Coordinates of C-alpha atoms in Angstrom, one line a residue:
Chain K
X28 CA 130.4 28.1 61.7
X29 CA 133.1 30.3 60.2
X30 CA 133.8 29.7 56.5
X31 CA 136.2 31.1 54.0
X32 CA 133.4 33.2 52.6
X33 CA 132.9 34.8 56.1
X34 CA 136.6 35.5 56.4
X35 CA 136.6 37.2 52.9
X36 CA 133.5 39.2 53.9
X37 CA 135.2 40.2 57.1
X38 CA 138.3 41.3 55.1
X39 CA 136.1 43.6 53.0
X40 CA 134.5 45.1 56.1
X41 CA 138.0 45.6 57.7
X42 CA 139.5 47.2 54.6
X43 CA 140.6 50.8 55.4
X44 CA 139.9 50.3 59.1
X45 CA 142.3 47.6 60.3
X46 CA 145.9 47.9 59.3
X47 CA 147.6 45.5 56.9
X48 CA 150.5 44.8 59.2
X49 CA 153.9 44.1 57.7
X50 CA 155.7 40.8 57.3
X51 CA 159.1 41.5 58.8
X52 CA 162.4 39.6 58.7
X53 CA 166.1 39.9 59.7
X54 CA 169.1 38.0 58.5
X55 CA 170.2 37.8 62.1
X56 CA 167.1 35.9 63.1
X57 CA 167.4 33.6 60.1
X58 CA 171.0 32.8 61.2
X59 CA 169.9 32.1 64.7
X60 CA 167.0 29.9 63.8
X61 CA 168.8 28.2 60.9
X62 CA 165.8 28.7 58.7
X63 CA 163.9 31.6 57.2
X64 CA 161.8 33.4 59.7
X65 CA 158.9 35.8 58.6
X66 CA 157.2 37.8 61.3
X67 CA 153.6 39.0 60.9
X68 CA 153.7 42.1 63.2
X69 CA 150.2 42.2 64.6
X70 CA 151.6 44.3 67.5
X71 CA 151.4 47.1 65.0
X72 CA 147.6 46.6 64.6
X73 CA 145.3 49.3 66.1
X74 CA 145.2 48.9 70.0
X75 CA 148.5 46.9 69.8
X76 CA 147.1 43.5 69.1
X77 CA 145.2 41.4 66.5
X78 CA 142.1 41.6 68.7
X79 CA 140.9 44.8 66.9
X80 CA 140.2 42.7 63.8
X81 CA 137.8 40.4 65.6
X82 CA 136.2 43.4 67.4
X83 CA 135.7 45.3 64.2
X84 CA 134.4 42.2 62.4
X85 CA 131.8 41.4 65.0
X86 CA 130.7 45.1 65.3
X87 CA 130.4 45.6 61.6
X88 CA 128.5 42.3 61.1
X89 CA 125.7 43.4 63.5
X90 CA 122.5 44.7 62.1
X91 CA 122.3 48.5 62.4
X92 CA 119.7 48.7 65.1
X93 CA 121.4 46.1 67.4
X94 CA 124.7 47.8 66.9
X95 CA 123.3 51.2 67.8
X96 CA 122.3 49.9 71.3
X97 CA 125.9 48.9 72.0
X98 CA 128.0 46.0 72.8
X99 CA 129.5 44.3 75.9
X100 CA 132.6 42.3 76.4
X101 CA 134.5 40.6 79.3
X102 CA 138.2 41.0 79.2
X103 CA 141.1 42.3 81.2
X104 CA 143.3 42.9 78.2
X105 CA 143.6 43.0 74.5
X106 CA 140.0 42.0 73.6
X107 CA 138.8 44.8 75.8
X108 CA 140.8 47.4 73.9
X109 CA 140.0 46.0 70.5
X110 CA 136.2 46.0 71.1
X111 CA 136.2 49.4 72.8
X112 CA 138.1 51.0 69.9
X113 CA 136.0 49.3 67.3
X114 CA 132.8 50.4 69.0
X115 CA 133.9 54.0 69.4
X116 CA 134.9 54.1 65.7
X117 CA 131.4 52.8 64.8
X118 CA 130.0 55.6 67.0
X119 CA 128.2 53.1 69.4
X120 CA 128.6 52.5 73.1
X121 CA 130.6 49.7 74.6
X122 CA 130.7 48.2 78.1
X123 CA 133.7 46.3 79.2
X124 CA 133.5 44.1 82.3
X125 CA 137.0 43.9 83.9
X126 CA 138.3 42.5 87.1
X127 CA 139.1 45.2 89.7
X128 CA 142.6 43.9 90.0
X129 CA 143.4 44.3 86.3
X130 CA 146.4 46.6 85.7
X131 CA 145.4 50.2 86.1
X132 CA 147.0 51.1 82.8
X133 CA 144.7 48.7 80.9
X134 CA 141.6 50.0 82.7
X135 CA 142.6 53.6 81.9
X136 CA 143.4 52.7 78.2
X137 CA 140.1 50.9 77.8
X138 CA 138.2 53.9 79.2
X139 CA 140.3 56.3 77.1
X140 CA 139.3 54.3 74.0
X141 CA 135.7 55.2 74.8
X142 CA 134.3 52.2 76.8
X143 CA 132.3 52.3 80.0
X144 CA 134.4 50.0 82.3
X145 CA 132.5 48.0 84.9
X146 CA 134.8 46.6 87.6
X147 CA 134.0 43.4 89.6
X148 CA 135.7 41.6 92.4
X149 CA 137.1 38.3 91.1
X150 CA 136.8 36.7 94.6
X151 CA 133.2 37.5 95.5
X152 CA 131.4 38.4 92.3
X153 CA 130.2 36.4 89.3
X154 CA 131.4 38.1 86.0
X155 CA 128.9 36.3 83.8
X156 CA 126.0 37.3 86.1
X157 CA 127.0 40.9 86.1
X158 CA 127.5 40.9 82.3
X159 CA 124.2 39.1 81.6
X160 CA 122.2 41.5 83.8
X161 CA 123.8 44.5 82.1
X162 CA 123.3 43.1 78.6
X163 CA 119.6 42.3 79.3
X164 CA 118.9 45.6 81.0
X165 CA 120.4 47.7 78.2
X166 CA 119.9 45.3 75.3
X167 CA 123.6 45.1 74.6
X168 CA 125.1 42.5 72.3
X169 CA 127.8 40.3 73.9
X170 CA 131.0 40.0 71.9
X171 CA 132.8 36.8 73.1
X172 CA 136.6 36.8 72.8
X173 CA 137.0 33.7 70.6
X174 CA 134.0 31.3 70.5
X175 CA 132.1 33.5 68.1
X176 CA 132.0 33.0 64.3
X177 CA 132.4 36.6 63.3
X178 CA 135.3 37.1 65.7
X179 CA 137.0 34.1 64.2
X180 CA 136.4 35.5 60.7
X181 CA 138.0 38.8 61.7
X182 CA 141.1 37.1 63.1
X183 CA 141.2 34.9 60.0
X184 CA 142.0 38.0 57.9
X185 CA 145.5 37.7 59.4
X186 CA 145.7 34.4 57.5
X187 CA 144.6 35.9 54.2
X188 CA 147.3 38.6 54.6
X189 CA 150.0 36.0 55.4
X190 CA 149.1 34.0 52.3
X191 CA 149.3 37.0 50.1
X192 CA 152.4 38.6 51.6
X193 CA 154.4 35.4 51.8
X194 CA 153.5 34.6 48.1
X195 CA 155.0 38.0 47.2
X196 CA 158.2 36.8 48.7
X197 CA 158.0 33.5 46.8
X198 CA 156.9 31.5 49.9
X199 CA 153.9 29.2 49.6
X200 CA 154.6 26.6 52.2
X201 CA 155.8 26.5 55.8
X202 CA 154.7 26.3 59.4
X203 CA 152.7 29.2 60.7
X204 CA 153.3 29.6 64.5
X205 CA 150.4 31.2 66.3
X206 CA 150.1 32.2 70.0
X207 CA 147.1 30.4 71.2
X208 CA 144.6 31.3 74.0
X209 CA 141.0 30.2 73.2
X210 CA 141.9 29.6 69.6
X211 CA 140.0 32.3 67.8
X212 CA 143.1 33.5 65.9
X213 CA 144.5 30.0 65.5
X214 CA 141.3 28.6 64.0
X215 CA 140.7 31.7 61.8
X216 CA 144.2 31.6 60.3
X217 CA 143.9 27.9 59.8
X218 CA 140.7 28.2 57.8
X219 CA 142.1 31.1 55.7
X220 CA 145.3 29.1 54.9
X221 CA 143.4 25.9 54.1
X222 CA 141.9 27.8 51.2
X223 CA 144.7 30.3 50.3
X224 CA 147.9 28.5 51.1
X225 CA 147.2 24.8 51.6
X226 CA 150.9 23.9 51.9
X227 CA 151.1 26.0 55.1
X228 CA 150.2 24.4 58.4
X229 CA 149.3 26.2 61.6
X230 CA 151.0 25.2 64.9
X231 CA 149.9 26.5 68.3
X232 CA 152.4 28.1 70.7
X233 CA 151.8 28.3 74.4
X234 CA 153.8 28.9 77.6
X235 CA 154.9 26.1 80.0
X236 CA 152.1 25.2 82.3
X237 CA 149.4 26.5 80.1
X238 CA 149.6 24.0 77.3
X239 CA 145.9 23.2 77.0
X240 CA 145.9 23.5 73.2
X241 CA 148.9 21.2 72.8
X242 CA 147.4 18.6 75.1
X243 CA 144.0 18.9 73.4
X244 CA 145.5 18.4 70.0
X245 CA 147.2 15.2 71.3
X246 CA 144.2 13.7 73.1
X247 CA 141.7 14.9 70.5
X248 CA 139.5 16.3 73.2
X249 CA 139.3 19.7 74.9
X250 CA 141.7 19.7 77.8
X251 CA 141.9 22.3 80.5
X252 CA 144.8 24.1 82.3
X253 CA 145.1 23.4 86.0
X254 CA 145.5 27.1 86.8
X255 CA 144.3 30.3 85.2
X256 CA 147.0 32.8 86.4
X257 CA 150.6 32.9 87.3
X258 CA 152.3 33.6 84.0
X259 CA 153.7 36.7 82.5
X260 CA 151.9 35.6 79.2
X261 CA 148.6 37.1 80.5
X262 CA 147.2 37.6 77.0
X263 CA 146.8 33.9 76.3
X264 CA 145.9 32.3 79.6
X265 CA 142.5 30.9 78.6
X266 CA 141.4 27.8 80.5
X267 CA 140.9 25.7 77.3
X268 CA 140.3 25.9 73.6
X269 CA 136.7 26.8 72.6
X270 CA 133.8 24.6 71.6
X271 CA 133.7 26.3 68.2
X272 CA 137.5 26.8 67.7
X273 CA 138.7 23.4 68.8
X274 CA 137.1 21.2 66.1
X275 CA 138.7 23.5 63.5
X276 CA 142.1 23.3 65.2
X277 CA 141.8 19.5 65.5
X278 CA 141.2 19.2 61.8
X279 CA 143.8 21.6 60.5
X280 CA 146.7 22.2 63.1
X281 CA 149.9 20.4 63.5
X282 CA 151.3 19.6 67.0
X283 CA 151.5 22.3 69.6
X284 CA 154.7 24.0 70.7
X285 CA 155.5 24.9 74.3
X286 CA 158.1 27.4 75.4
X287 CA 159.4 28.7 78.7
X288 CA 158.8 32.3 80.0
X289 CA 162.5 32.9 79.8
X290 CA 162.5 32.0 76.1
X291 CA 159.6 34.4 75.6
X292 CA 161.6 37.2 77.3
X293 CA 164.6 36.3 75.1
X294 CA 162.4 36.5 72.0
X295 CA 161.1 39.9 73.1
X296 CA 164.7 41.2 73.4
X297 CA 165.6 39.9 69.9
X298 CA 162.5 41.4 68.4
X299 CA 163.6 44.7 69.9
X300 CA 167.2 44.4 68.6
X301 CA 166.5 42.9 65.2
X302 CA 163.0 43.9 64.1
X303 CA 162.4 47.1 66.1
X304 CA 159.0 46.0 67.3
X305 CA 157.6 45.8 70.9
X306 CA 156.2 42.5 71.9
X307 CA 154.4 41.4 75.1
X308 CA 155.4 38.0 76.5
X309 CA 152.2 36.3 75.2
X310 CA 152.9 37.9 71.8
X311 CA 156.5 36.6 71.6
X312 CA 155.9 32.9 72.4
X313 CA 155.6 32.1 68.7
X314 CA 158.9 33.8 67.9
X315 CA 160.5 32.0 70.8
X316 CA 159.3 28.7 69.4
X317 CA 160.8 29.5 66.0
X318 CA 164.1 30.6 67.5
X319 CA 164.6 28.1 70.3
X320 CA 162.5 25.0 69.3
X321 CA 163.7 24.7 65.8
X322 CA 164.2 20.9 66.2
X323 CA 160.5 20.5 66.6
X324 CA 159.8 22.2 63.2
X325 CA 160.0 20.5 59.8
X326 CA 159.7 23.3 57.2
X327 CA 162.3 25.6 55.6
X328 CA 160.2 28.6 56.5
X329 CA 158.6 29.5 59.8
X330 CA 156.0 32.3 59.7
X331 CA 155.6 33.7 63.2
X332 CA 152.5 35.6 64.2
X333 CA 153.6 38.2 66.7
X334 CA 150.2 38.8 68.2
X335 CA 150.5 41.8 70.5
X336 CA 152.7 44.4 72.2
X337 CA 150.8 45.6 75.2
X338 CA 153.6 45.0 77.7
X339 CA 154.4 46.5 81.1
X340 CA 157.6 48.6 80.7
X341 CA 159.0 46.9 83.8
X342 CA 158.7 43.4 82.2
X343 CA 160.1 44.8 78.9
X344 CA 163.1 46.3 80.7
X345 CA 163.7 43.0 82.4
X346 CA 163.8 41.3 79.0
X347 CA 166.3 43.8 77.7
X348 CA 168.5 43.6 80.9
X349 CA 168.7 39.8 80.8
X350 CA 168.9 39.1 77.0
X351 CA 170.7 42.0 75.2
Chain L
X22 CA 170.8 66.7 40.4
X23 CA 168.1 64.5 41.8
X24 CA 164.8 64.8 39.9
X25 CA 161.3 63.2 40.4
X26 CA 162.2 60.9 37.5
X27 CA 165.2 59.7 39.4
X28 CA 163.1 59.1 42.5
X29 CA 160.5 57.2 40.5
X30 CA 163.3 55.1 38.9
X31 CA 164.8 54.4 42.3
X32 CA 161.4 53.3 43.6
X33 CA 161.2 50.8 40.7
X34 CA 164.6 49.4 41.6
X35 CA 163.7 49.2 45.3
X36 CA 160.4 47.4 44.7
X37 CA 160.5 44.0 46.3
X38 CA 163.8 44.7 48.0
X39 CA 163.0 47.6 50.4
X40 CA 160.0 47.4 52.6
X41 CA 157.0 49.6 52.2
X42 CA 156.9 50.7 55.8
X43 CA 153.5 51.3 57.5
X44 CA 152.0 54.7 58.4
X45 CA 151.0 54.2 62.0
X46 CA 148.8 56.3 64.3
X47 CA 147.2 56.2 67.8
X48 CA 144.3 58.1 69.2
X49 CA 146.4 58.7 72.4
X50 CA 149.1 60.5 70.4
X51 CA 146.5 62.6 68.6
X52 CA 145.0 63.6 71.9
X53 CA 148.4 64.5 73.3
X54 CA 149.4 66.5 70.2
X55 CA 146.0 68.1 69.7
X56 CA 146.2 67.3 66.0
X57 CA 146.3 64.2 63.9
X58 CA 149.7 62.5 63.9
X59 CA 150.7 59.9 61.3
X60 CA 154.0 58.1 61.8
X61 CA 156.0 56.7 58.9
X62 CA 157.8 53.8 60.7
X63 CA 161.2 53.7 58.8
X64 CA 162.6 51.9 61.9
X65 CA 160.9 48.9 60.4
X66 CA 163.0 49.2 57.2
X67 CA 165.7 46.6 56.6
X68 CA 168.7 47.2 58.9
X69 CA 166.5 49.3 61.1
X70 CA 166.6 52.6 59.3
X71 CA 165.8 54.4 56.0
X72 CA 169.4 54.3 55.0
X73 CA 168.9 50.9 53.3
X74 CA 166.9 52.7 50.6
X75 CA 169.7 55.0 49.7
X76 CA 172.2 52.2 49.8
X77 CA 170.1 50.0 47.6
X78 CA 169.4 52.9 45.2
X79 CA 173.1 53.7 44.8
X80 CA 174.2 50.1 44.4
X81 CA 171.5 49.2 41.9
X82 CA 172.2 52.4 39.8
X83 CA 175.9 51.5 39.2
X84 CA 176.9 49.9 36.0
X85 CA 177.4 46.2 36.4
X86 CA 181.2 46.1 36.0
X87 CA 181.7 48.9 38.5
X88 CA 179.3 47.3 41.0
X89 CA 181.1 43.9 40.7
X90 CA 184.3 45.5 42.0
X91 CA 182.5 46.6 45.2
X92 CA 181.7 49.8 47.1
X93 CA 183.1 51.7 50.0
X94 CA 181.4 53.9 52.6
X95 CA 182.4 55.9 55.7
X96 CA 180.0 55.6 58.6
X97 CA 179.8 54.7 62.2
X98 CA 176.1 53.8 62.0
X99 CA 173.0 53.4 60.0
X100 CA 174.5 54.2 56.6
X101 CA 177.2 51.6 57.2
X102 CA 174.6 48.9 57.8
X103 CA 172.4 50.0 54.9
X104 CA 175.2 49.9 52.4
X105 CA 176.6 46.6 53.8
X106 CA 173.3 44.8 53.5
X107 CA 172.5 46.3 50.1
X108 CA 175.9 45.2 48.8
X109 CA 175.6 41.7 50.2
X110 CA 172.2 41.3 48.7
X111 CA 173.6 42.4 45.3
X112 CA 176.4 39.8 45.8
X113 CA 179.2 42.3 45.7
X114 CA 181.8 43.3 48.3
X115 CA 181.6 46.3 50.6
X116 CA 184.2 48.0 52.7
X117 CA 183.1 50.2 55.5
X118 CA 185.5 52.6 57.2
X119 CA 184.5 53.1 60.8
X120 CA 186.1 54.9 63.8
X121 CA 187.7 52.4 66.2
X122 CA 185.7 53.9 69.1
X123 CA 182.3 53.2 67.3
X124 CA 180.0 51.0 69.5
X125 CA 181.2 47.4 69.3
X126 CA 177.6 46.2 68.4
X127 CA 177.5 48.5 65.4
X128 CA 180.9 47.2 64.2
X129 CA 179.8 43.6 64.7
X130 CA 176.5 44.1 63.0
X131 CA 178.1 45.8 60.0
X132 CA 180.5 42.8 59.7
X133 CA 177.7 40.3 60.1
X134 CA 175.8 42.0 57.3
X135 CA 178.7 41.1 55.1
X136 CA 181.0 44.1 55.0
X137 CA 184.8 44.3 55.5
X138 CA 185.2 46.8 58.3
X139 CA 188.3 49.0 58.4
X140 CA 188.8 50.7 61.7
X141 CA 190.8 54.0 62.0
X142 CA 191.8 56.1 64.9
X143 CA 189.8 59.3 64.9
X144 CA 192.6 61.2 66.8
X145 CA 195.6 60.3 64.7
X146 CA 194.3 59.1 61.3
X147 CA 192.6 60.7 58.3
X148 CA 189.4 58.9 57.4
X149 CA 189.3 60.3 53.9
X150 CA 192.9 59.5 53.1
X151 CA 192.4 55.9 54.2
X152 CA 189.2 55.6 52.2
X153 CA 190.6 57.2 49.1
X154 CA 193.7 54.9 49.2
X155 CA 191.5 51.8 49.5
X156 CA 189.1 52.9 46.9
X157 CA 191.8 53.6 44.4
X158 CA 193.8 50.4 45.2
X159 CA 190.7 48.1 44.8
X160 CA 188.8 50.3 42.3
X161 CA 185.8 50.6 44.7
X162 CA 183.0 53.1 44.2
X163 CA 182.4 55.5 47.1
X164 CA 178.8 55.8 48.3
X165 CA 178.5 59.0 50.2
X166 CA 175.9 59.2 53.0
X167 CA 173.8 62.1 51.6
X168 CA 175.5 64.4 49.0
X169 CA 175.0 61.9 46.2
X170 CA 172.0 62.1 43.8
X171 CA 171.2 58.4 43.7
X172 CA 171.2 58.2 47.5
X173 CA 168.9 61.2 47.7
X174 CA 166.7 59.5 45.1
X175 CA 166.5 56.3 47.2
X176 CA 165.6 58.2 50.4
X177 CA 163.0 60.2 48.3
X178 CA 161.0 57.0 47.9
X179 CA 159.9 57.6 51.5
X180 CA 158.1 60.7 50.2
X181 CA 156.4 58.8 47.4
X182 CA 155.1 56.3 50.0
X183 CA 153.9 59.1 52.3
X184 CA 152.0 60.8 49.6
X185 CA 150.2 57.5 48.6
X186 CA 149.6 56.2 52.1
X187 CA 148.3 59.6 53.4
X188 CA 146.0 60.0 50.4
X189 CA 144.5 56.5 51.2
X190 CA 143.6 58.0 54.6
X191 CA 142.1 61.1 52.9
X192 CA 145.1 63.3 53.9
X193 CA 146.7 65.5 51.1
X194 CA 148.1 68.4 53.1
X195 CA 150.1 68.8 56.3
X196 CA 153.6 69.3 57.7
X197 CA 156.1 66.4 57.2
X198 CA 158.6 66.3 60.0
X199 CA 161.9 64.8 59.1
X200 CA 165.0 64.1 61.3
X201 CA 167.8 65.9 59.5
X202 CA 171.5 65.1 59.5
X203 CA 173.1 66.0 56.1
X204 CA 169.7 66.3 54.5
X205 CA 169.6 63.4 52.1
X206 CA 166.3 62.1 53.4
X207 CA 165.0 65.6 53.9
X208 CA 165.7 66.8 50.4
X209 CA 164.6 63.5 48.8
X210 CA 161.2 63.6 50.6
X211 CA 160.8 67.3 49.7
X212 CA 161.4 66.6 46.0
X213 CA 158.9 63.7 46.0
X214 CA 156.2 65.7 47.8
X215 CA 156.7 68.7 45.6
X216 CA 155.4 66.5 42.8
X217 CA 153.1 64.1 44.5
X218 CA 151.6 66.1 47.4
X219 CA 152.3 69.8 46.8
X220 CA 150.2 70.8 49.8
X221 CA 152.6 69.0 52.1
X222 CA 155.6 70.8 53.4
X223 CA 158.8 69.3 54.9
X224 CA 160.2 70.7 58.1
X225 CA 163.6 69.6 59.5
X226 CA 163.9 68.3 63.1
X227 CA 167.2 68.4 65.1
X228 CA 168.4 68.1 68.6
X229 CA 169.4 71.2 70.7
X230 CA 173.0 72.2 70.0
X231 CA 173.1 70.5 66.6
X232 CA 170.6 72.8 64.7
X233 CA 172.7 73.4 61.6
X234 CA 169.8 72.8 59.3
X235 CA 167.4 75.2 61.2
X236 CA 170.1 77.9 61.2
X237 CA 171.0 77.4 57.6
X238 CA 167.3 77.7 56.6
X239 CA 167.1 81.0 58.5
X240 CA 170.3 82.5 57.1
X241 CA 170.0 81.0 53.6
X242 CA 173.6 79.8 53.7
X243 CA 175.1 76.5 54.9
X244 CA 175.8 76.9 58.6
X245 CA 177.9 74.5 60.7
X246 CA 177.5 73.0 64.2
X247 CA 180.2 74.0 66.6
X248 CA 180.7 70.4 67.8
X249 CA 180.3 67.0 66.2
X250 CA 179.7 64.8 69.2
X251 CA 178.1 64.8 72.6
X252 CA 174.5 64.0 71.8
X253 CA 172.6 60.7 72.2
X254 CA 171.1 61.5 68.8
X255 CA 174.2 60.1 67.1
X256 CA 172.4 59.2 63.9
X257 CA 172.0 62.8 62.8
X258 CA 175.1 64.6 64.1
X259 CA 176.3 65.8 60.7
X260 CA 178.4 69.0 60.7
X261 CA 176.2 70.8 58.2
X262 CA 173.7 70.3 55.4
X263 CA 175.3 69.1 52.1
X264 CA 176.2 71.1 49.0
X265 CA 173.7 69.2 46.9
X266 CA 171.0 68.8 49.6
X267 CA 170.9 72.3 51.0
X268 CA 169.7 74.1 47.8
X269 CA 166.8 71.7 47.6
X270 CA 166.0 72.2 51.3
X271 CA 166.2 76.0 51.0
X272 CA 163.8 76.0 48.1
X273 CA 161.2 73.5 49.6
X274 CA 161.4 73.3 53.4
X275 CA 159.6 75.3 56.1
X276 CA 161.4 76.4 59.2
X277 CA 163.4 73.9 61.2
X278 CA 162.2 72.5 64.6
X279 CA 164.6 71.9 67.5
X280 CA 163.9 69.6 70.5
X281 CA 165.7 68.6 73.6
X282 CA 167.2 65.2 74.3
X283 CA 164.7 64.7 77.1
X284 CA 161.9 65.3 74.6
X285 CA 163.4 62.7 72.3
X286 CA 163.6 60.2 75.1
X287 CA 160.0 61.0 76.0
X288 CA 158.9 60.5 72.4
X289 CA 160.7 57.1 72.4
X290 CA 158.7 56.0 75.5
X291 CA 155.5 57.1 73.8
X292 CA 156.3 55.3 70.6
X293 CA 156.9 52.1 72.7
X294 CA 153.6 52.5 74.6
X295 CA 151.3 53.7 71.8
X296 CA 152.8 52.5 68.5
X297 CA 154.8 49.4 69.6
X298 CA 157.8 50.5 67.7
X299 CA 161.5 50.9 68.8
X300 CA 163.0 54.3 68.0
X301 CA 166.6 55.5 68.6
X302 CA 166.9 59.1 69.9
X303 CA 167.8 60.5 66.5
X304 CA 164.9 58.7 65.1
X305 CA 162.4 60.1 67.6
X306 CA 163.2 63.8 67.3
X307 CA 160.4 64.3 64.7
X308 CA 157.9 62.6 66.9
X309 CA 159.1 64.8 69.8
X310 CA 158.6 67.9 67.7
X311 CA 155.0 66.9 66.8
X312 CA 154.1 66.0 70.4
X313 CA 155.9 68.8 72.3
X314 CA 156.3 71.7 69.9
X315 CA 152.8 71.8 68.5
X316 CA 152.7 75.5 68.9
X317 CA 155.3 75.8 66.1
X318 CA 153.2 73.8 63.7
X319 CA 150.4 75.2 61.5
X320 CA 148.7 72.2 60.0
X321 CA 145.9 69.9 61.1
X322 CA 148.0 66.9 60.3
X323 CA 151.6 66.2 61.2
X324 CA 153.3 63.4 59.4
X325 CA 156.3 62.2 61.4
X326 CA 159.1 60.3 59.7
X327 CA 160.5 57.9 62.4
X328 CA 163.8 57.4 60.8
X329 CA 165.5 54.6 62.7
X330 CA 165.5 52.2 65.7
X331 CA 169.1 51.2 66.2
X332 CA 169.3 52.2 69.9
X333 CA 171.4 50.9 72.7
X334 CA 169.3 48.9 75.2
X335 CA 170.6 51.0 78.1
X336 CA 169.4 54.3 76.5
X337 CA 166.1 52.7 75.6
X338 CA 165.7 51.5 79.2
X339 CA 166.4 55.0 80.5
X340 CA 163.7 56.4 78.3
X341 CA 161.2 53.8 79.7
X342 CA 162.3 54.4 83.3
X343 CA 161.9 58.2 83.0
X344 CA 158.9 58.5 80.8
X345 CA 156.4 55.6 81.3

């Protein structure tokens, strides 16, 4: 179980390796949202998303002999790149199991970051079986994307930075809006803030039709999405919150926020215009919630975690065309 | 004359008001450039460019009674927004004299940041006469865009941050590539590095056809551009280096680098893909020089100052369409 001590220990291991990303703002966004908006720009993290933190935390927590044998991860996106880069920087091999229909650019990037990419056919092959066979054959350690205490601890370092950076601006309370897939980042930040900024509360942000976290927080049980694809917010289309992450979320998070894909694209365009950062749709949901769902917020300050920027240029161009 | 003491004093006045922008990097850019590339992301500064530093430095250096009467600046772009925002945050009025054919968005942004915008007709009116009349009538202080010691001192704080942030990464030498208009930023950074990182050398970066700094550094005299418009790099189309800035540049800078507009657009696309930041053409010249003119560099590390991100969405889209 992830504790504050584990998050603090992860922060020490990450120091000098992960970036302390800036907390950005713009008077134009404040005016639009009618409250103060602070944006934690994790798109500027290594590999373009917060996932590098969890990858580095997990890698650096392994004992040396296990680490030397290498790691394996399943991912078609940001977790793949985060783990691959963290492994390469540790000088150890990584194997990433990706669906053969993943975007070619993501496959190429993951390879370029030093991973061995194993492709499988989503329709006919079982990802877990392939992964388990490889892990056992080569004695690799599996790094799960969210339901893994050291990954949660790594993502939780975002919460430590938010508490410290907001305090420098005189902000000690507010709602912290987090894009939520399996809940690794959400639960890690919630644990960090419980200790470091107890007057801040985390709220999950999801796209329409993939609101498993919001529904789970209402029912008190882990609820599932009815589909697993069909959104431009590919970074956060996890079937449900995790077995480890959800109890933390249930204890600490406020109600979930749900936004439309158009609102996410609009938020991407405003982040381009006003903050000069690049967000992917799944990384802009939280900003969309702050800008367009202000009536569902209660605090004077909304702290938005902008989780990633690995977006297809065609989708980014569409956001600019429609919303600038 | 700007001194290190003035830059240090400006840094104290800017603390908590200007952002310490991050020093970014990507293994993909290092591979492409065949050397280590560090990118000082000043596009993430308040108002989207480094100009806020100079504006804040000049405003905060005025004596209180002069400041209370207000300031005036001539600018169609980044200096306008930097001065307007700095004045508004100081609670004093600002007047910005802009050409009536400036982009509507820049005029609106400058107004929204709190300035009174006075438009003039480039063809039939004399900007300086309008500005001087207004300044004298209302007792406003003129804040020049570059040939002003306190503005140079403010821009020089970028150099202090580069020296400190690079040292944290173990880097104490290299070439520092700076987009150069009138030379306020260039000379300020050069002065700061002379004291804080004497093994780093500043090199100016300009677009084809507007290489006044490069030619001035060769001849040893202030040379002028033959035209003052007709480039997408509008942020840095100054007719010549300044009377105050050039002697500093001449003493401290290496040879100037000149890149094409296409190379600037290509660099913008790579900054989007690999760094997740938004650059304007005039803000991407230095990155283009590092990526595409490596044979003109001599150091193992190139530190690129990415000076601004206030780009028209149409131009940004063109960069993505052609170079991603």
